[in-house]
Coordinates of C-alpha atoms in Angstrom, one line a residue:
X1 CA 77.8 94.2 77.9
X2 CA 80.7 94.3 75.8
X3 CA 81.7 97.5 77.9
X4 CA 81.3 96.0 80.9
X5 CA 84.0 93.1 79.7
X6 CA 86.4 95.8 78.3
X7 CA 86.2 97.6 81.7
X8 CA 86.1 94.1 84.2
X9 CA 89.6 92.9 81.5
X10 CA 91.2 96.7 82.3
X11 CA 90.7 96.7 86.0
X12 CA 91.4 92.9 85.8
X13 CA 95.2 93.6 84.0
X14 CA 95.4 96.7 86.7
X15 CA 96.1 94.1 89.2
X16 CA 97.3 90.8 87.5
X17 CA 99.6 92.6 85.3
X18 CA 103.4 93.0 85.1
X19 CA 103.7 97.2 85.2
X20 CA 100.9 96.7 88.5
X21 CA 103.8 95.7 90.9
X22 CA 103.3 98.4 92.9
X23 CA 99.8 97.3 93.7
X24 CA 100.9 93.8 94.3
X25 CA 103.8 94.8 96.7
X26 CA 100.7 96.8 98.8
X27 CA 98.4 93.6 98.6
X28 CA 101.4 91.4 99.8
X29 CA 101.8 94.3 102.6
X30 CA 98.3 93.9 103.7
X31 CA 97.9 90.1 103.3
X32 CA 101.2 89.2 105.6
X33 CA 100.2 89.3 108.7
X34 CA 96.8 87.0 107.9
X35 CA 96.8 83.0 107.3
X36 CA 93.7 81.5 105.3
X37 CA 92.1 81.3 108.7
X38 CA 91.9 85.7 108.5
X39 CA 90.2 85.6 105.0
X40 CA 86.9 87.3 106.3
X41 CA 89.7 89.9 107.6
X42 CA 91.2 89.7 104.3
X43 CA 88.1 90.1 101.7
X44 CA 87.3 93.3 103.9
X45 CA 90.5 94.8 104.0
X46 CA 90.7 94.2 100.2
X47 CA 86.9 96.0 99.4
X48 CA 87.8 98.5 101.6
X49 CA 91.1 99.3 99.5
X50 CA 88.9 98.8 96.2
X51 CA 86.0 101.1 97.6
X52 CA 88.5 104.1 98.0
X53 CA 90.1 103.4 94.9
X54 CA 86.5 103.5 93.0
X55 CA 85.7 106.9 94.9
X56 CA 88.9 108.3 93.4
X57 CA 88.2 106.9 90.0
X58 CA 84.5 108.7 90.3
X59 CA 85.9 111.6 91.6
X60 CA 88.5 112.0 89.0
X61 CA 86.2 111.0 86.1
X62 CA 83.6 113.6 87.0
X63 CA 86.2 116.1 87.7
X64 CA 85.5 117.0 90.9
X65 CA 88.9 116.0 92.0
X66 CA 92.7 116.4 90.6
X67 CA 95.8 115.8 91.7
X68 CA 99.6 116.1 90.4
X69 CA 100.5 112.9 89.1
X70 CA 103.9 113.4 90.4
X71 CA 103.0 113.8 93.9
X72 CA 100.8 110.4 93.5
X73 CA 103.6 108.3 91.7
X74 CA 105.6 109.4 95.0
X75 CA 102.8 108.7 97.2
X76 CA 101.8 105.4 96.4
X77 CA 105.1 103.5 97.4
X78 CA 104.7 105.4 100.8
X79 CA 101.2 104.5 101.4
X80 CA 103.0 100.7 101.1
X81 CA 106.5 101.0 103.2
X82 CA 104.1 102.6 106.0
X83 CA 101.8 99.7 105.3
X84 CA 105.1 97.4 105.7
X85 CA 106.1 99.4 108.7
X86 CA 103.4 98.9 110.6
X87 CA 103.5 95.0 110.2
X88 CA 107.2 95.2 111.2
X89 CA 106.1 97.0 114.2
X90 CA 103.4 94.6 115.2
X91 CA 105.2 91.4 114.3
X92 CA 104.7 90.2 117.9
X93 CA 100.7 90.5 117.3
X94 CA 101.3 89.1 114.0
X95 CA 103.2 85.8 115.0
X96 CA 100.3 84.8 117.4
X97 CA 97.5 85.6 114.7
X98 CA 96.4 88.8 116.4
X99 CA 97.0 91.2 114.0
X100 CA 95.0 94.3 113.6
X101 CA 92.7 95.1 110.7
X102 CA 93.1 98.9 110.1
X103 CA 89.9 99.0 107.6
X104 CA 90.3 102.8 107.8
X105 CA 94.2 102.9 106.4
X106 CA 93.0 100.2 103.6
X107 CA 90.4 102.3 102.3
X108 CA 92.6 105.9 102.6
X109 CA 95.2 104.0 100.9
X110 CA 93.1 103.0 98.2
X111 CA 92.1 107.0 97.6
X112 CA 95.9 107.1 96.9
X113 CA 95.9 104.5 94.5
X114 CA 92.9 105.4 92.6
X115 CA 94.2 108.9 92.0
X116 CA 97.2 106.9 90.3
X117 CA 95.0 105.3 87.5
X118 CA 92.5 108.0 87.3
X119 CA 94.1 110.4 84.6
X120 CA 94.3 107.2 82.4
X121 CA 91.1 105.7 82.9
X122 CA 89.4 109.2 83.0
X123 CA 89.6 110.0 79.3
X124 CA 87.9 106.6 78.4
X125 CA 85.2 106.9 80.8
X126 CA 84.1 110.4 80.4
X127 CA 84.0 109.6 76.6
X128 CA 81.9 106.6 77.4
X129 CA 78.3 106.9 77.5
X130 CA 77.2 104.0 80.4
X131 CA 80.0 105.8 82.6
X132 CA 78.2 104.0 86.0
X133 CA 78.3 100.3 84.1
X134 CA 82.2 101.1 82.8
X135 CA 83.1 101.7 86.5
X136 CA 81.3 99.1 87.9
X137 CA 83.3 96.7 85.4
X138 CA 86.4 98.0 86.5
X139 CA 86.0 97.5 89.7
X140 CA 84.6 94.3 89.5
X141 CA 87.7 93.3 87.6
X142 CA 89.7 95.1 90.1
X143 CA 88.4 93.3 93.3
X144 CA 88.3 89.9 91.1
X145 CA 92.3 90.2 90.6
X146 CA 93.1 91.4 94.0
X147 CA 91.1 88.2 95.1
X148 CA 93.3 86.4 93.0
X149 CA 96.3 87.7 94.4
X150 CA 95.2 87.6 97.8
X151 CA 94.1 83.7 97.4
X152 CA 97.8 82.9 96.2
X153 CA 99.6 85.3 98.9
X154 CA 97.7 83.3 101.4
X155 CA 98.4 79.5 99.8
X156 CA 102.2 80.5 99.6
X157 CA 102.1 81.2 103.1
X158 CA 100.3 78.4 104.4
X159 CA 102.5 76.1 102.2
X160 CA 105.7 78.0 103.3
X161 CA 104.8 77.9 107.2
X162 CA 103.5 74.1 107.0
X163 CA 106.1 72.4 105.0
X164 CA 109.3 74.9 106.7
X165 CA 111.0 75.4 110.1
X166 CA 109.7 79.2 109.3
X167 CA 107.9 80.6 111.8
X168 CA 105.1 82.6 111.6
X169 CA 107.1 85.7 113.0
X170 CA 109.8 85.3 111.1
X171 CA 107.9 85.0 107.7
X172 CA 106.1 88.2 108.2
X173 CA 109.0 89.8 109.2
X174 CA 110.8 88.5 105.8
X175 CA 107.6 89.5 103.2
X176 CA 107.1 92.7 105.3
X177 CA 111.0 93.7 105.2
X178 CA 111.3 93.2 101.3
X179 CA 108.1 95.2 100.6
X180 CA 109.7 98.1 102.7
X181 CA 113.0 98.1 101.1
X182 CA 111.3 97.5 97.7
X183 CA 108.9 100.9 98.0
X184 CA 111.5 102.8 99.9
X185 CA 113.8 102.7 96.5
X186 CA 110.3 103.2 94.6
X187 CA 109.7 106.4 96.7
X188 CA 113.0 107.8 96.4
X189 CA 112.8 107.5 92.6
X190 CA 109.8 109.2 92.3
X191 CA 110.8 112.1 94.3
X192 CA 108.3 115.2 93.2
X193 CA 110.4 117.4 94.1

């Protein structure tokens, strides 16, 4: 049991954390476009980004699958400025609460972002002997703080868009805007090449 808190606290701190802007900025990517009346849409585009992140992690930690660290540094800002992009694109379907849920894109993107935790956490778990229950902690912890993230993405907006002459357009286009430029400077910096 006392695995399965150190693992829920690590996957936890993987989201809630300072150095885990780069997951934040994708969960604020994927939340704009949705009020608290989307949060079935939400929750599901959320597991779906934690279920490909946990197949990376499994992946990684068995060592079935490796990749360059440098390419996934790069590669994780990208999978969030086209995540950004695409809101930006669709901010007509967006301002009248029709916005598409890409459960496919979620879940690809979380392979990427798995890969980007799975050197680290692969040295604890393949030294730990209840590898299934250390994983299932993370991920637990993982999907608990990107709840938590998601809940207070979604009470900004509601407060922002109730209590302001912003409308609903012009508040995506402002959260989905910053998130590009942010991960476009990201990506540049962590050119591989």
């Amino acid at each position: 049991m006392q695995d399965l808190y150190f693992y829920f606290a690590l996957g936890w701190e993987h989201i809630i954390s300072s150095d885990a802007l780069d997951h934040q900025l994708f969960i604020l990517a994927l939340v704009a476009v949705y009020t608290f009346a989307d949060i079935k849409k939400v929750l599901i585009l959320v597991t779906a980004f934690t279920i490909g992140h946990s197949l990376t992690l499994v992946l990684s930690v068995l060592d079935i699958f490796r990749f360059d660290s440098k390419w996934v540094e790069f590669l994780i800002p990208c999978t969030i400025f086209i995540t950004a992009l695409n809101n930006l694109f669709n901010l007509k379907a967006a301002a009248n609460g029709n916005a598409r849920s890409n459960y496919y894109l979620a879940l690809g993107f979380g392979l990427i972002h798995g890969m980007g935790f799975a050197n680290a956490i692969r040295v604890m778990l393949a030294k730990d002997q209840a590898l299934g229950w250390g994983l299932f902690g993370f991920n637990i912890g993982l999907e608990a703080g990107q709840i938590v993230v998601v809940a207070v993405l979604l009470l900004v907006t509601m407060l922002v868009l109730q209590f302001s002459n912003i409308k609903r357009r012009d508040w995506v286009f402002f959260l989905s805007a910053g998130v590009f430029a942010l991960t476009v400077k990201m990506a540049l910096e962590r050119l591989p090449f």
